[in-house]
GROMACS .gro file of C-alpha atoms in nm:
model
  317
    1MET     CA    1  -0.330  -8.224  -2.186
    2GLU     CA    2  -0.692  -8.190  -2.088
    3GLN     CA    3  -0.821  -7.864  -1.954
    4GLY     CA    4  -0.959  -7.849  -1.600
    5ASN     CA    5  -1.232  -7.586  -1.592
    6ASP     CA    6  -1.358  -7.689  -1.934
    7THR     CA    7  -1.406  -8.047  -1.809
    8GLY     CA    8  -1.577  -7.941  -1.486
    9ILE     CA    9  -1.299  -7.983  -1.230
   10SER     CA   10  -1.450  -7.986  -0.883
   11GLU     CA   11  -1.165  -8.059  -0.641
   12PHE     CA   12  -0.791  -8.048  -0.571
   13LEU     CA   13  -0.565  -8.269  -0.362
   14LEU     CA   14  -0.355  -8.107  -0.088
   15LEU     CA   15  -0.051  -8.332  -0.052
   16GLY     CA   16   0.067  -8.174   0.274
   17PHE     CA   17   0.405  -8.253   0.428
   18SER     CA   18   0.430  -8.630   0.422
   19GLU     CA   19   0.249  -8.934   0.288
   20ASP     CA   20   0.383  -9.153   0.570
   21PRO     CA   21   0.082  -9.263   0.782
   22GLU     CA   22   0.301  -9.298   1.091
   23LEU     CA   23   0.391  -8.928   1.079
   24GLN     CA   24   0.030  -8.805   1.053
   25PRO     CA   25  -0.048  -8.818   1.430
   26LEU     CA   26   0.276  -8.629   1.503
   27ILE     CA   27   0.198  -8.361   1.242
   28PHE     CA   28  -0.162  -8.335   1.367
   29GLY     CA   29  -0.055  -8.293   1.730
   30LEU     CA   30   0.217  -8.042   1.646
   31PHE     CA   31  -0.003  -7.817   1.433
   32LEU     CA   32  -0.302  -7.843   1.665
   33SER     CA   33  -0.079  -7.731   1.954
   34MET     CA   34   0.066  -7.439   1.757
   35TYR     CA   35  -0.280  -7.334   1.637
   36LEU     CA   36  -0.430  -7.338   1.988
   37ILE     CA   37  -0.132  -7.144   2.128
   38THR     CA   38  -0.168  -6.888   1.846
   39VAL     CA   39  -0.540  -6.836   1.905
   40PHE     CA   40  -0.512  -6.830   2.285
   41GLY     CA   41  -0.206  -6.601   2.291
   42ASN     CA   42  -0.349  -6.348   2.049
   43MET     CA   43  -0.688  -6.355   2.222
   44LEU     CA   44  -0.510  -6.266   2.547
   45ILE     CA   45  -0.348  -5.965   2.377
   46ILE     CA   46  -0.687  -5.847   2.244
   47LEU     CA   47  -0.848  -5.898   2.586
   48ALA     CA   48  -0.566  -5.715   2.763
   49VAL     CA   49  -0.584  -5.414   2.530
   50SER     CA   50  -0.964  -5.390   2.533
   51SER     CA   51  -1.000  -5.427   2.912
   52ASP     CA   52  -0.735  -5.181   3.034
   53SER     CA   53  -0.792  -4.810   2.972
   54HIS     CA   54  -0.417  -4.743   3.002
   55LEU     CA   55  -0.368  -4.947   2.682
   56HIS     CA   56  -0.620  -4.745   2.480
   57THR     CA   57  -0.343  -4.580   2.279
   58PRO     CA   58  -0.259  -4.595   1.906
   59MET     CA   59   0.023  -4.848   1.955
   60TYR     CA   60  -0.198  -5.098   2.139
   61PHE     CA   61  -0.492  -5.032   1.907
   62PHE     CA   62  -0.275  -5.145   1.615
   63LEU     CA   63  -0.142  -5.436   1.822
   64ALA     CA   64  -0.494  -5.561   1.896
   65ASN     CA   65  -0.578  -5.542   1.526
   66LEU     CA   66  -0.259  -5.734   1.441
   67SER     CA   67  -0.351  -6.005   1.693
   68PHE     CA   68  -0.698  -6.038   1.539
   69VAL     CA   69  -0.549  -6.065   1.189
   70ASP     CA   70  -0.297  -6.327   1.308
   71ILE     CA   71  -0.582  -6.543   1.443
   72CYS     CA   72  -0.763  -6.517   1.109
   73PHE     CA   73  -0.435  -6.570   0.920
   74THR     CA   74  -0.371  -6.911   1.076
   75SER     CA   75  -0.742  -7.001   1.075
   76ALA     CA   76  -0.745  -6.967   0.695
   77THR     CA   77  -0.517  -7.271   0.653
   78ILE     CA   78  -0.455  -7.482   0.966
   79PRO     CA   79  -0.812  -7.605   1.048
   80LYS     CA   80  -0.854  -7.747   0.696
   81MET     CA   81  -0.517  -7.923   0.718
   82LEU     CA   82  -0.608  -8.072   1.057
   83TRP     CA   83  -0.945  -8.184   0.922
   84ASN     CA   84  -0.780  -8.357   0.625
   85ILE     CA   85  -0.537  -8.542   0.854
   86GLN     CA   86  -0.816  -8.644   1.091
   87THR     CA   87  -1.040  -8.772   0.808
   88GLN     CA   88  -0.745  -8.917   0.614
   89SER     CA   89  -0.849  -8.717   0.310
   90LYS     CA   90  -0.646  -8.480   0.094
   91VAL     CA   91  -0.944  -8.335  -0.091
   92ILE     CA   92  -1.040  -7.969  -0.104
   93THR     CA   93  -1.315  -7.849  -0.336
   94TYR     CA   94  -1.243  -7.606  -0.619
   95LEU     CA   95  -1.454  -7.337  -0.451
   96GLY     CA   96  -1.298  -7.415  -0.111
   97CYS     CA   97  -0.952  -7.377  -0.259
   98ILE     CA   98  -1.032  -7.039  -0.413
   99VAL     CA   99  -1.192  -6.918  -0.087
  100GLN     CA  100  -0.893  -7.036   0.118
  101MET     CA  101  -0.651  -6.865  -0.120
  102TYR     CA  102  -0.858  -6.543  -0.106
  103PHE     CA  103  -0.851  -6.524   0.274
  104PHE     CA  104  -0.485  -6.622   0.295
  105ILE     CA  105  -0.384  -6.340   0.057
  106LEU     CA  106  -0.620  -6.101   0.240
  107PHE     CA  107  -0.471  -6.161   0.585
  108THR     CA  108  -0.113  -6.172   0.454
  109GLY     CA  109  -0.166  -5.825   0.308
  110LEU     CA  110  -0.324  -5.702   0.630
  111ASP     CA  111  -0.026  -5.831   0.828
  112ILE     CA  112   0.212  -5.637   0.602
  113PHE     CA  113   0.009  -5.313   0.613
  114LEU     CA  114  -0.046  -5.325   0.990
  115LEU     CA  115   0.325  -5.383   1.056
  116THR     CA  116   0.399  -5.082   0.834
  117VAL     CA  117   0.142  -4.865   1.016
  118MET     CA  118   0.290  -4.974   1.350
  119ALA     CA  119   0.637  -4.875   1.228
  120TYR     CA  120   0.502  -4.530   1.138
  121ASP     CA  121   0.340  -4.505   1.483
  122ARG     CA  122   0.675  -4.577   1.652
  123PHE     CA  123   0.847  -4.328   1.418
  124VAL     CA  124   0.609  -4.049   1.524
  125ALA     CA  125   0.631  -4.146   1.893
  126ILE     CA  126   1.013  -4.137   1.905
  127CYS     CA  127   1.104  -3.880   1.642
  128HIS     CA  128   0.817  -3.636   1.709
  129PRO     CA  129   0.707  -3.708   2.069
  130LEU     CA  130   0.560  -3.362   2.132
  131HIS     CA  131   0.328  -3.394   1.834
  132TYR     CA  132   0.240  -3.760   1.885
  133MET     CA  133  -0.111  -3.720   2.026
  134VAL     CA  134  -0.189  -3.450   1.770
  135LEU     CA  135  -0.071  -3.658   1.473
  136MET     CA  136  -0.194  -4.000   1.587
  137LYS     CA  137  -0.557  -3.910   1.656
  138PRO     CA  138  -0.810  -4.194   1.699
  139ARG     CA  139  -0.973  -4.093   1.370
  140LEU     CA  140  -0.644  -4.125   1.180
  141CYS     CA  141  -0.569  -4.460   1.345
  142GLY     CA  142  -0.908  -4.594   1.244
  143LEU     CA  143  -0.861  -4.459   0.892
  144LEU     CA  144  -0.520  -4.628   0.857
  145VAL     CA  145  -0.668  -4.964   0.959
  146LEU     CA  146  -0.967  -4.913   0.727
  147VAL     CA  147  -0.740  -4.832   0.430
  148SER     CA  148  -0.532  -5.143   0.511
  149TRP     CA  149  -0.847  -5.356   0.497
  150ILE     CA  150  -0.968  -5.199   0.171
  151MET     CA  151  -0.632  -5.240  -0.007
  152SER     CA  152  -0.597  -5.600   0.115
  153ILE     CA  153  -0.951  -5.691   0.009
  154LEU     CA  154  -0.904  -5.540  -0.338
  155HIS     CA  155  -0.568  -5.711  -0.389
  156SER     CA  156  -0.698  -6.048  -0.271
  157LEU     CA  157  -1.008  -6.015  -0.488
  158LEU     CA  158  -0.795  -5.932  -0.794
  159GLU     CA  159  -0.563  -6.231  -0.744
  160SER     CA  160  -0.857  -6.467  -0.685
  161LEU     CA  161  -1.045  -6.347  -0.994
  162MET     CA  162  -0.728  -6.390  -1.200
  163VAL     CA  163  -0.695  -6.752  -1.085
  164LEU     CA  164  -1.061  -6.814  -1.174
  165GLN     CA  165  -0.976  -6.727  -1.534
  166VAL     CA  166  -0.717  -7.003  -1.580
  167SER     CA  167  -0.780  -7.370  -1.662
  168PHE     CA  168  -0.644  -7.664  -1.465
  169CYS     CA  169  -0.566  -8.023  -1.553
  170ARG     CA  170  -0.824  -8.291  -1.481
  171LYS     CA  171  -0.628  -8.421  -1.178
  172VAL     CA  172  -0.458  -8.145  -0.981
  173GLU     CA  173  -0.228  -8.223  -0.688
  174ILE     CA  174  -0.108  -7.925  -0.485
  175PRO     CA  175   0.227  -8.005  -0.316
  176HIS     CA  176   0.142  -7.788  -0.018
  177PHE     CA  177  -0.075  -7.791   0.296
  178PHE     CA  178  -0.297  -7.509   0.166
  179CYS     CA  179  -0.396  -7.349  -0.165
  180GLU     CA  180  -0.101  -7.116  -0.213
  181LEU     CA  181  -0.120  -6.868  -0.501
  182ASN     CA  182   0.214  -6.950  -0.666
  183GLN     CA  183   0.142  -7.323  -0.653
  184MET     CA  184  -0.199  -7.267  -0.814
  185ILE     CA  185  -0.047  -7.064  -1.097
  186GLN     CA  186   0.227  -7.323  -1.157
  187LEU     CA  187  -0.031  -7.604  -1.184
  188ALA     CA  188  -0.250  -7.423  -1.437
  189CYS     CA  189  -0.271  -7.570  -1.787
  190SER     CA  190  -0.359  -7.245  -1.962
  191ASP     CA  191  -0.141  -6.938  -2.017
  192THR     CA  192  -0.054  -6.767  -1.686
  193PHE     CA  193   0.156  -6.478  -1.817
  194LEU     CA  194  -0.095  -6.217  -1.699
  195ASN     CA  195  -0.125  -6.386  -1.358
  196ASN     CA  196   0.253  -6.376  -1.311
  197ILE     CA  197   0.264  -6.008  -1.409
  198VAL     CA  198  -0.006  -5.924  -1.152
  199VAL     CA  199   0.178  -6.124  -0.882
  200TYR     CA  200   0.510  -5.952  -0.953
  201PHE     CA  201   0.352  -5.605  -0.950
  202ALA     CA  202   0.170  -5.689  -0.625
  203VAL     CA  203   0.494  -5.807  -0.462
  204VAL     CA  204   0.673  -5.486  -0.560
  205LEU     CA  205   0.392  -5.242  -0.478
  206LEU     CA  206   0.221  -5.410  -0.181
  207GLY     CA  207   0.525  -5.591  -0.042
  208GLY     CA  208   0.826  -5.380  -0.139
  209ALA     CA  209   0.677  -5.036  -0.071
  210PRO     CA  210   0.570  -5.118   0.288
  211LEU     CA  211   0.913  -5.273   0.351
  212VAL     CA  212   1.079  -4.953   0.235
  213GLY     CA  213   0.848  -4.757   0.466
  214VAL     CA  214   0.941  -4.981   0.761
  215LEU     CA  215   1.315  -4.952   0.689
  216TYR     CA  216   1.290  -4.573   0.653
  217SER     CA  217   1.095  -4.542   0.980
  218TYR     CA  218   1.348  -4.750   1.171
  219SER     CA  219   1.646  -4.570   1.020
  220LYS     CA  220   1.501  -4.246   1.155
  221ILE     CA  221   1.417  -4.411   1.488
  222VAL     CA  222   1.773  -4.544   1.530
  223SER     CA  223   1.927  -4.206   1.446
  224SER     CA  224   1.694  -4.035   1.698
  225ILE     CA  225   1.777  -4.288   1.970
  226LEU     CA  226   2.151  -4.245   1.909
  227GLY     CA  227   2.103  -3.869   1.950
  228ILE     CA  228   1.966  -3.909   2.303
  229SER     CA  229   2.235  -3.820   2.555
  230SER     CA  230   2.131  -4.026   2.861
  231ALA     CA  231   2.160  -4.405   2.868
  232GLN     CA  232   1.824  -4.429   3.047
  233GLY     CA  233   1.657  -4.223   2.775
  234LYS     CA  234   1.806  -4.445   2.505
  235TYR     CA  235   1.685  -4.759   2.681
  236LYS     CA  236   1.334  -4.620   2.729
  237ALA     CA  237   1.309  -4.513   2.363
  238PHE     CA  238   1.444  -4.846   2.240
  239SER     CA  239   1.212  -5.050   2.463
  240THR     CA  240   0.903  -4.886   2.310
  241CYS     CA  241   0.984  -5.020   1.963
  242ALA     CA  242   1.191  -5.334   2.036
  243SER     CA  243   0.886  -5.564   2.035
  244HIS     CA  244   0.757  -5.433   1.705
  245PHE     CA  245   1.101  -5.447   1.544
  246SER     CA  246   1.133  -5.813   1.654
  247VAL     CA  247   0.795  -5.900   1.501
  248VAL     CA  248   0.872  -5.715   1.175
  249SER     CA  249   1.211  -5.886   1.146
  250LEU     CA  250   1.059  -6.229   1.212
  251PHE     CA  251   0.779  -6.180   0.957
  252TYR     CA  252   0.990  -6.041   0.673
  253CYS     CA  253   1.292  -6.268   0.730
  254THR     CA  254   1.082  -6.585   0.735
  255GLY     CA  255   0.869  -6.469   0.441
  256LEU     CA  256   1.171  -6.379   0.228
  257GLY     CA  257   1.347  -6.696   0.341
  258VAL     CA  258   1.059  -6.908   0.213
  259TYR     CA  259   1.062  -6.761  -0.135
  260LEU     CA  260   1.440  -6.748  -0.165
  261SER     CA  261   1.475  -7.110  -0.053
  262SER     CA  262   1.196  -7.229  -0.282
  263ALA     CA  263   1.352  -7.042  -0.574
  264ALA     CA  264   1.694  -7.192  -0.500
  265THR     CA  265   1.584  -7.553  -0.448
  266GLN     CA  266   1.285  -7.561  -0.688
  267SER     CA  267   1.132  -7.808  -0.441
  268SER     CA  268   0.764  -7.767  -0.361
  269HIS     CA  269   0.798  -7.984  -0.050
  270SER     CA  270   1.078  -7.768   0.095
  271SER     CA  271   0.871  -7.459   0.015
  272ALA     CA  272   0.575  -7.604   0.207
  273VAL     CA  273   0.791  -7.683   0.509
  274ALA     CA  274   0.959  -7.340   0.500
  275SER     CA  275   0.626  -7.158   0.468
  276VAL     CA  276   0.526  -7.294   0.810
  277MET     CA  277   0.762  -7.033   0.956
  278TYR     CA  278   0.561  -6.729   0.851
  279THR     CA  279   0.215  -6.889   0.830
  280VAL     CA  280   0.217  -7.061   1.170
  281VAL     CA  281   0.530  -6.994   1.376
  282THR     CA  282   0.537  -6.613   1.340
  283PRO     CA  283   0.171  -6.556   1.446
  284MET     CA  284   0.229  -6.797   1.735
  285LEU     CA  285   0.540  -6.613   1.858
  286ASN     CA  286   0.399  -6.259   1.828
  287PRO     CA  287   0.206  -6.267   2.161
  288PHE     CA  288   0.513  -6.403   2.342
  289ILE     CA  289   0.735  -6.130   2.196
  290TYR     CA  290   0.495  -5.854   2.300
  291SER     CA  291   0.416  -5.997   2.643
  292LEU     CA  292   0.778  -6.071   2.732
  293ARG     CA  293   0.924  -5.742   2.608
  294ASN     CA  294   0.641  -5.506   2.700
  295LYS     CA  295   0.594  -5.404   3.064
  296ASP     CA  296   0.239  -5.271   3.012
  297ILE     CA  297   0.115  -5.593   2.854
  298LYS     CA  298   0.294  -5.803   3.115
  299LYS     CA  299   0.134  -5.602   3.396
  300VAL     CA  300  -0.219  -5.653   3.259
  301LEU     CA  301  -0.162  -6.024   3.191
  302MET     CA  302  -0.024  -6.074   3.543
  303ARG     CA  303  -0.332  -5.901   3.682
  304PHE     CA  304  -0.548  -6.138   3.477
  305SER     CA  305  -0.362  -6.441   3.611
  306GLY     CA  306  -0.395  -6.304   3.967
  307MET     CA  307  -0.771  -6.255   3.926
  308THR     CA  308  -0.803  -6.608   3.784
  309ALA     CA  309  -0.609  -6.750   4.080
  310VAL     CA  310  -0.828  -6.560   4.329
  311LYS     CA  311  -1.147  -6.677   4.161
  312GLY     CA  312  -1.018  -7.034   4.154
  313SER     CA  313  -0.935  -7.031   4.525
  314THR     CA  314  -1.275  -6.877   4.603
  315VAL     CA  315  -1.453  -7.153   4.413
  316LEU     CA  316  -1.245  -7.422   4.584
  317GLY     CA  317  -1.302  -7.260   4.920
   0.00000   0.00000   0.00000
């Protein structure tokens, strides 16, 4: 088998979901709609948090950061897929593939770290309410986000550099709609033992450890809520973390579901379809979850819609 990098490989082929030409317009319309909803919904969250002084709290600071990351997360993969469908081309350059993989890993890691930080924020707010403003100072919040960025950048850089060291076959077809790390490693012609070791360690340390932190935080939160005597107090405490718990559950359940299903079926196509859940659907649903379950966000968004309606009637008048 001929080696890729040694023979000057310059591009890959992203096979996507289907080769049927009749399905391409449907796939294009579906993903374009989901992408626009994701960008618009998360932009509204960022705008709401930045424009209302009542939302300048640690919880909403982390939420605005999560919304920004979700926009970048989907933007790392969907625009290229839409472009390929529109131009009827499956090609992505070698450099483009590495760059796409780098940013996808980067924003996946940021999603995980920010969800963990948000779980810690809710833990402090419910379990130690009297010390909340002392513990969750703006400087600490900024530091937690900064550390999340640094760890994600370093991890993504490591994985990308490891992939650059392997050789690929002369003709490489990726059975996915983006350059996914596991698919890249599986298609390599050279030895990938070291790559697999790095991936497994990263999953355990950067995926497993945050999950343990989230589960620990919520176990403490649940026990604290159960200890509240009044039903109104329980409801108020639960409502402050219900949105975040829904988002965490959606992200981890879909992410784990993708890898468990792909491991069970050994089908790259089913893995590509399943990965849509956490790469596209989850970032799209996050703004709806927060806006529907959070009174503060709903209040600001309703005020925005009211201002828009007033401006529209003024212009028409």
